[in-house]
Amino acid sequence: MAEKLKVTQVRSSIGCKQNQRATLKSLGLRKIRQTVERDDTPQIRGMIHIVRHLVTVEEVTS
């Protein structure tokens, strides 16, 4: 059973560094309040860490 992470963008990427914008795009986030589910892997955790000030994260267990 793989854990999932529910990632929601809560702040705009305007004024952010280019690598932070690219990280949001690679997570699949384009708009504020958009939510995506991703597998809980070290790579995804690292991407979330880069944009931690722009997103909220919830763990989904099911």
mmCIF file of N, CA, C and O in Angstrom:
data_model
loop_
_atom_site.group_PDB
_atom_site.id
_atom_site.type_symbol
_atom_site.label_atom_id
_atom_site.label_comp_id
_atom_site.label_asym_id
_atom_site.label_seq_id
_atom_site.Cartn_x
_atom_site.Cartn_y
_atom_site.Cartn_z
ATOM 1 N N MET A 1 0.850 -1.188 0.000
ATOM 2 C CA MET A 1 0.000 0.000 0.000
ATOM 3 C C MET A 1 0.887 1.240 0.000
ATOM 4 O O MET A 1 1.618 1.502 0.950
ATOM 5 N N ALA A 2 0.840 1.972 -1.073
ATOM 6 C CA ALA A 2 1.668 3.173 -1.206
ATOM 7 C C ALA A 2 0.950 4.374 -0.607
ATOM 8 O O ALA A 2 -0.242 4.569 -0.832
ATOM 9 N N GLU A 3 1.679 5.140 0.149
ATOM 10 C CA GLU A 3 1.132 6.374 0.711
ATOM 11 C C GLU A 3 1.038 7.428 -0.378
ATOM 12 O O GLU A 3 1.825 7.435 -1.322
ATOM 13 N N LYS A 4 0.079 8.311 -0.240
ATOM 14 C CA LYS A 4 -0.085 9.412 -1.185
ATOM 15 C C LYS A 4 0.002 10.727 -0.428
ATOM 16 O O LYS A 4 -0.279 10.799 0.764
ATOM 17 N N LEU A 5 0.401 11.749 -1.150
ATOM 18 C CA LEU A 5 0.436 13.100 -0.608
ATOM 19 C C LEU A 5 -0.510 13.967 -1.417
ATOM 20 O O LEU A 5 -0.502 13.926 -2.645
ATOM 21 N N LYS A 6 -1.329 14.729 -0.728
ATOM 22 C CA LYS A 6 -2.248 15.667 -1.373
ATOM 23 C C LYS A 6 -1.609 17.047 -1.273
ATOM 24 O O LYS A 6 -1.453 17.600 -0.191
ATOM 25 N N VAL A 7 -1.210 17.590 -2.430
ATOM 26 C CA VAL A 7 -0.480 18.861 -2.473
ATOM 27 C C VAL A 7 -1.403 19.925 -3.063
ATOM 28 O O VAL A 7 -1.943 19.747 -4.151
ATOM 29 N N THR A 8 -1.578 21.018 -2.339
ATOM 30 C CA THR A 8 -2.441 22.111 -2.772
ATOM 31 C C THR A 8 -1.635 23.395 -2.835
ATOM 32 O O THR A 8 -0.950 23.753 -1.878
ATOM 33 N N GLN A 9 -1.720 24.083 -3.965
ATOM 34 C CA GLN A 9 -1.045 25.381 -4.097
ATOM 35 C C GLN A 9 -1.895 26.436 -3.405
ATOM 36 O O GLN A 9 -3.085 26.559 -3.665
ATOM 37 N N VAL A 10 -1.282 27.190 -2.489
ATOM 38 C CA VAL A 10 -2.020 28.203 -1.735
ATOM 39 C C VAL A 10 -1.503 29.616 -1.981
ATOM 40 O O VAL A 10 -2.157 30.582 -1.595
ATOM 41 N N ARG A 11 -0.332 29.754 -2.607
ATOM 42 C CA ARG A 11 0.201 31.074 -2.911
ATOM 43 C C ARG A 11 0.658 31.122 -4.352
ATOM 44 O O ARG A 11 1.002 30.107 -4.951
ATOM 45 N N SER A 12 0.706 32.325 -4.897
ATOM 46 C CA SER A 12 1.093 32.528 -6.288
ATOM 47 C C SER A 12 2.594 32.362 -6.474
ATOM 48 O O SER A 12 3.387 32.609 -5.572
ATOM 49 N N SER A 13 2.973 31.977 -7.696
ATOM 50 C CA SER A 13 4.397 31.831 -8.012
ATOM 51 C C SER A 13 4.983 33.117 -8.590
ATOM 52 O O SER A 13 6.166 33.155 -8.932
ATOM 53 N N ILE A 14 4.171 34.171 -8.664
ATOM 54 C CA ILE A 14 4.671 35.452 -9.161
ATOM 55 C C ILE A 14 5.738 35.968 -8.198
ATOM 56 O O ILE A 14 5.543 35.994 -6.990
ATOM 57 N N GLY A 15 6.881 36.349 -8.737
ATOM 58 C CA GLY A 15 7.974 36.857 -7.923
ATOM 59 C C GLY A 15 8.884 35.783 -7.373
ATOM 60 O O GLY A 15 9.844 36.087 -6.683
ATOM 61 N N CYS A 16 8.581 34.520 -7.669
ATOM 62 C CA CYS A 16 9.424 33.413 -7.193
ATOM 63 C C CYS A 16 10.564 33.165 -8.169
ATOM 64 O O CYS A 16 10.534 33.603 -9.309
ATOM 65 N N LYS A 17 11.539 32.412 -7.697
ATOM 66 C CA LYS A 17 12.670 32.053 -8.545
ATOM 67 C C LYS A 17 12.214 31.088 -9.636
ATOM 68 O O LYS A 17 11.208 30.395 -9.492
ATOM 69 N N GLN A 18 12.981 31.038 -10.701
ATOM 70 C CA GLN A 18 12.622 30.211 -11.855
ATOM 71 C C GLN A 18 12.567 28.728 -11.492
ATOM 72 O O GLN A 18 11.700 28.011 -11.972
ATOM 73 N N ASN A 19 13.474 28.265 -10.627
ATOM 74 C CA ASN A 19 13.455 26.852 -10.270
ATOM 75 C C ASN A 19 12.221 26.491 -9.442
ATOM 76 O O ASN A 19 11.716 25.376 -9.530
ATOM 77 N N GLN A 20 11.695 27.442 -8.662
ATOM 78 C CA GLN A 20 10.478 27.193 -7.896
ATOM 79 C C GLN A 20 9.272 27.107 -8.818
ATOM 80 O O GLN A 20 8.386 26.266 -8.625
ATOM 81 N N ARG A 21 9.224 27.958 -9.830
ATOM 82 C CA ARG A 21 8.139 27.881 -10.819
ATOM 83 C C ARG A 21 8.179 26.558 -11.561
ATOM 84 O O ARG A 21 7.158 25.925 -11.804
ATOM 85 N N ALA A 22 9.383 26.130 -11.934
ATOM 86 C CA ALA A 22 9.539 24.860 -12.646
ATOM 87 C C ALA A 22 9.134 23.686 -11.761
ATOM 88 O O ALA A 22 8.540 22.708 -12.246
ATOM 89 N N THR A 23 9.412 23.778 -10.476
ATOM 90 C CA THR A 23 9.037 22.713 -9.553
ATOM 91 C C THR A 23 7.522 22.614 -9.426
ATOM 92 O O THR A 23 6.962 21.515 -9.426
ATOM 93 N N LEU A 24 6.845 23.751 -9.332
ATOM 94 C CA LEU A 24 5.376 23.729 -9.287
ATOM 95 C C LEU A 24 4.816 23.090 -10.545
ATOM 96 O O LEU A 24 3.888 22.277 -10.486
ATOM 97 N N LYS A 25 5.384 23.439 -11.683
ATOM 98 C CA LYS A 25 4.915 22.891 -12.954
ATOM 99 C C LYS A 25 5.125 21.381 -13.002
ATOM 100 O O LYS A 25 4.261 20.641 -13.447
ATOM 101 N N SER A 26 6.271 20.918 -12.524
ATOM 102 C CA SER A 26 6.543 19.484 -12.556
ATOM 103 C C SER A 26 5.682 18.721 -11.553
ATOM 104 O O SER A 26 5.418 17.534 -11.747
ATOM 105 N N LEU A 27 5.230 19.388 -10.493
ATOM 106 C CA LEU A 27 4.278 18.760 -9.574
ATOM 107 C C LEU A 27 2.879 18.713 -10.181
ATOM 108 O O LEU A 27 2.020 17.978 -9.700
ATOM 109 N N GLY A 28 2.646 19.509 -11.223
ATOM 110 C CA GLY A 28 1.343 19.535 -11.877
ATOM 111 C C GLY A 28 0.440 20.645 -11.373
ATOM 112 O O GLY A 28 -0.765 20.610 -11.587
ATOM 113 N N LEU A 29 1.018 21.630 -10.715
ATOM 114 C CA LEU A 29 0.231 22.739 -10.160
ATOM 115 C C LEU A 29 0.345 23.966 -11.055
ATOM 116 O O LEU A 29 1.443 24.374 -11.423
ATOM 117 N N ARG A 30 -0.811 24.539 -11.405
ATOM 118 C CA ARG A 30 -0.830 25.723 -12.257
ATOM 119 C C ARG A 30 -1.579 26.888 -11.628
ATOM 120 O O ARG A 30 -1.291 28.039 -11.915
ATOM 121 N N LYS A 31 -2.570 26.585 -10.781
ATOM 122 C CA LYS A 31 -3.428 27.632 -10.233
ATOM 123 C C LYS A 31 -3.485 27.540 -8.714
ATOM 124 O O LYS A 31 -3.279 26.471 -8.133
ATOM 125 N N ILE A 32 -3.809 28.655 -8.088
ATOM 126 C CA ILE A 32 -4.015 28.679 -6.650
ATOM 127 C C ILE A 32 -5.266 27.853 -6.327
ATOM 128 O O ILE A 32 -6.252 27.868 -7.065
ATOM 129 N N ARG A 33 -5.197 27.103 -5.233
ATOM 130 C CA ARG A 33 -6.241 26.180 -4.756
ATOM 131 C C ARG A 33 -6.372 24.930 -5.621
ATOM 132 O O ARG A 33 -7.301 24.162 -5.434
ATOM 133 N N GLN A 34 -5.466 24.715 -6.559
ATOM 134 C CA GLN A 34 -5.465 23.467 -7.322
ATOM 135 C C GLN A 34 -4.795 22.391 -6.469
ATOM 136 O O GLN A 34 -3.797 22.653 -5.796
ATOM 137 N N THR A 35 -5.353 21.172 -6.506
ATOM 138 C CA THR A 35 -4.845 20.070 -5.700
ATOM 139 C C THR A 35 -4.475 18.897 -6.591
ATOM 140 O O THR A 35 -5.191 18.579 -7.536
ATOM 141 N N VAL A 36 -3.352 18.266 -6.284
ATOM 142 C CA VAL A 36 -2.920 17.057 -6.985
ATOM 143 C C VAL A 36 -2.517 16.016 -5.947
ATOM 144 O O VAL A 36 -2.138 16.356 -4.827
ATOM 145 N N GLU A 37 -2.626 14.740 -6.328
ATOM 146 C CA GLU A 37 -2.160 13.653 -5.470
ATOM 147 C C GLU A 37 -0.922 13.053 -6.091
ATOM 148 O O GLU A 37 -0.898 12.734 -7.271
ATOM 149 N N ARG A 38 0.112 12.895 -5.290
ATOM 150 C CA ARG A 38 1.372 12.340 -5.745
ATOM 151 C C ARG A 38 1.792 11.231 -4.787
ATOM 152 O O ARG A 38 1.448 11.253 -3.598
ATOM 153 N N ASP A 39 2.567 10.270 -5.301
ATOM 154 C CA ASP A 39 3.114 9.214 -4.448
ATOM 155 C C ASP A 39 4.087 9.818 -3.452
ATOM 156 O O ASP A 39 4.761 10.798 -3.739
ATOM 157 N N ASP A 40 4.162 9.211 -2.276
ATOM 158 C CA ASP A 40 5.071 9.688 -1.235
ATOM 159 C C ASP A 40 6.447 9.067 -1.462
ATOM 160 O O ASP A 40 6.755 7.993 -0.965
ATOM 161 N N THR A 41 7.282 9.763 -2.238
ATOM 162 C CA THR A 41 8.637 9.309 -2.516
ATOM 163 C C THR A 41 9.619 10.391 -2.088
ATOM 164 O O THR A 41 9.234 11.560 -1.931
ATOM 165 N N PRO A 42 10.874 10.039 -1.896
ATOM 166 C CA PRO A 42 11.869 11.062 -1.533
ATOM 167 C C PRO A 42 11.999 12.167 -2.584
ATOM 168 O O PRO A 42 12.239 13.325 -2.240
ATOM 169 N N GLN A 43 11.807 11.824 -3.864
ATOM 170 C CA GLN A 43 11.909 12.832 -4.919
ATOM 171 C C GLN A 43 10.782 13.859 -4.792
ATOM 172 O O GLN A 43 11.021 15.070 -4.891
ATOM 173 N N ILE A 44 9.567 13.385 -4.572
ATOM 174 C CA ILE A 44 8.416 14.293 -4.422
ATOM 175 C C ILE A 44 8.572 15.125 -3.151
ATOM 176 O O ILE A 44 8.291 16.328 -3.142
ATOM 177 N N ARG A 45 9.051 14.508 -2.076
ATOM 178 C CA ARG A 45 9.278 15.247 -0.824
ATOM 179 C C ARG A 45 10.294 16.371 -1.037
ATOM 180 O O ARG A 45 10.133 17.473 -0.507
ATOM 181 N N GLY A 46 11.321 16.104 -1.822
ATOM 182 C CA GLY A 46 12.317 17.128 -2.115
ATOM 183 C C GLY A 46 11.741 18.274 -2.922
ATOM 184 O O GLY A 46 12.046 19.443 -2.679
ATOM 185 N N MET A 47 10.870 17.939 -3.895
ATOM 186 C CA MET A 47 10.223 18.981 -4.696
ATOM 187 C C MET A 47 9.315 19.835 -3.821
ATOM 188 O O MET A 47 9.277 21.070 -3.956
ATOM 189 N N ILE A 48 8.585 19.193 -2.910
ATOM 190 C CA ILE A 48 7.703 19.928 -1.998
ATOM 191 C C ILE A 48 8.533 20.840 -1.094
ATOM 192 O O ILE A 48 8.133 21.968 -0.807
ATOM 193 N N HIS A 49 9.699 20.372 -0.672
ATOM 194 C CA HIS A 49 10.563 21.177 0.193
ATOM 195 C C HIS A 49 10.996 22.467 -0.503
ATOM 196 O O HIS A 49 11.083 23.524 0.132
ATOM 197 N N ILE A 50 11.233 22.402 -1.807
ATOM 198 C CA ILE A 50 11.654 23.582 -2.565
ATOM 199 C C ILE A 50 10.549 24.646 -2.579
ATOM 200 O O ILE A 50 10.827 25.841 -2.506
ATOM 201 N N VAL A 51 9.288 24.225 -2.664
ATOM 202 C CA VAL A 51 8.169 25.178 -2.759
ATOM 203 C C VAL A 51 7.288 25.130 -1.511
ATOM 204 O O VAL A 51 6.092 25.409 -1.565
ATOM 205 N N ARG A 52 7.871 24.811 -0.372
ATOM 206 C CA ARG A 52 7.094 24.626 0.854
ATOM 207 C C ARG A 52 6.339 25.878 1.288
ATOM 208 O O ARG A 52 5.329 25.787 1.982
ATOM 209 N N HIS A 53 6.794 27.067 0.881
ATOM 210 C CA HIS A 53 6.109 28.307 1.237
ATOM 211 C C HIS A 53 4.929 28.610 0.318
ATOM 212 O O HIS A 53 4.151 29.532 0.575
ATOM 213 N N LEU A 54 4.754 27.827 -0.745
ATOM 214 C CA LEU A 54 3.675 28.056 -1.709
ATOM 215 C C LEU A 54 2.578 27.004 -1.647
ATOM 216 O O LEU A 54 1.530 27.175 -2.265
ATOM 217 N N VAL A 55 2.814 25.898 -0.931
ATOM 218 C CA VAL A 55 1.874 24.777 -0.948
ATOM 219 C C VAL A 55 1.552 24.310 0.475
ATOM 220 O O VAL A 55 2.275 24.615 1.419
ATOM 221 N N THR A 56 0.452 23.572 0.590
ATOM 222 C CA THR A 56 0.155 22.818 1.797
ATOM 223 C C THR A 56 0.116 21.344 1.417
ATOM 224 O O THR A 56 -0.220 20.996 0.283
ATOM 225 N N VAL A 57 0.453 20.487 2.378
ATOM 226 C CA VAL A 57 0.570 19.062 2.112
ATOM 227 C C VAL A 57 -0.230 18.282 3.151
ATOM 228 O O VAL A 57 -0.158 18.585 4.343
ATOM 229 N N GLU A 58 -1.007 17.301 2.672
ATOM 230 C CA GLU A 58 -1.725 16.397 3.546
ATOM 231 C C GLU A 58 -1.381 14.977 3.153
ATOM 232 O O GLU A 58 -1.198 14.687 1.974
ATOM 233 N N GLU A 59 -1.284 14.089 4.137
ATOM 234 C CA GLU A 59 -1.046 12.685 3.848
ATOM 235 C C GLU A 59 -2.390 11.992 3.652
ATOM 236 O O GLU A 59 -3.321 12.205 4.432
ATOM 237 N N VAL A 60 -2.483 11.182 2.611
ATOM 238 C CA VAL A 60 -3.709 10.446 2.311
ATOM 239 C C VAL A 60 -3.426 8.973 2.514
ATOM 240 O O VAL A 60 -2.503 8.413 1.915
ATOM 241 N N THR A 61 -4.199 8.335 3.363
ATOM 242 C CA THR A 61 -4.034 6.899 3.612
ATOM 243 C C THR A 61 -5.334 6.192 3.259
ATOM 244 O O THR A 61 -6.367 6.436 3.859
ATOM 245 N N SER A 62 -5.254 5.365 2.238
ATOM 246 C CA SER A 62 -6.437 4.572 1.878
ATOM 247 C C SER A 62 -6.048 3.468 0.931
ATOM 248 O O SER A 62 -5.051 3.488 0.286
#
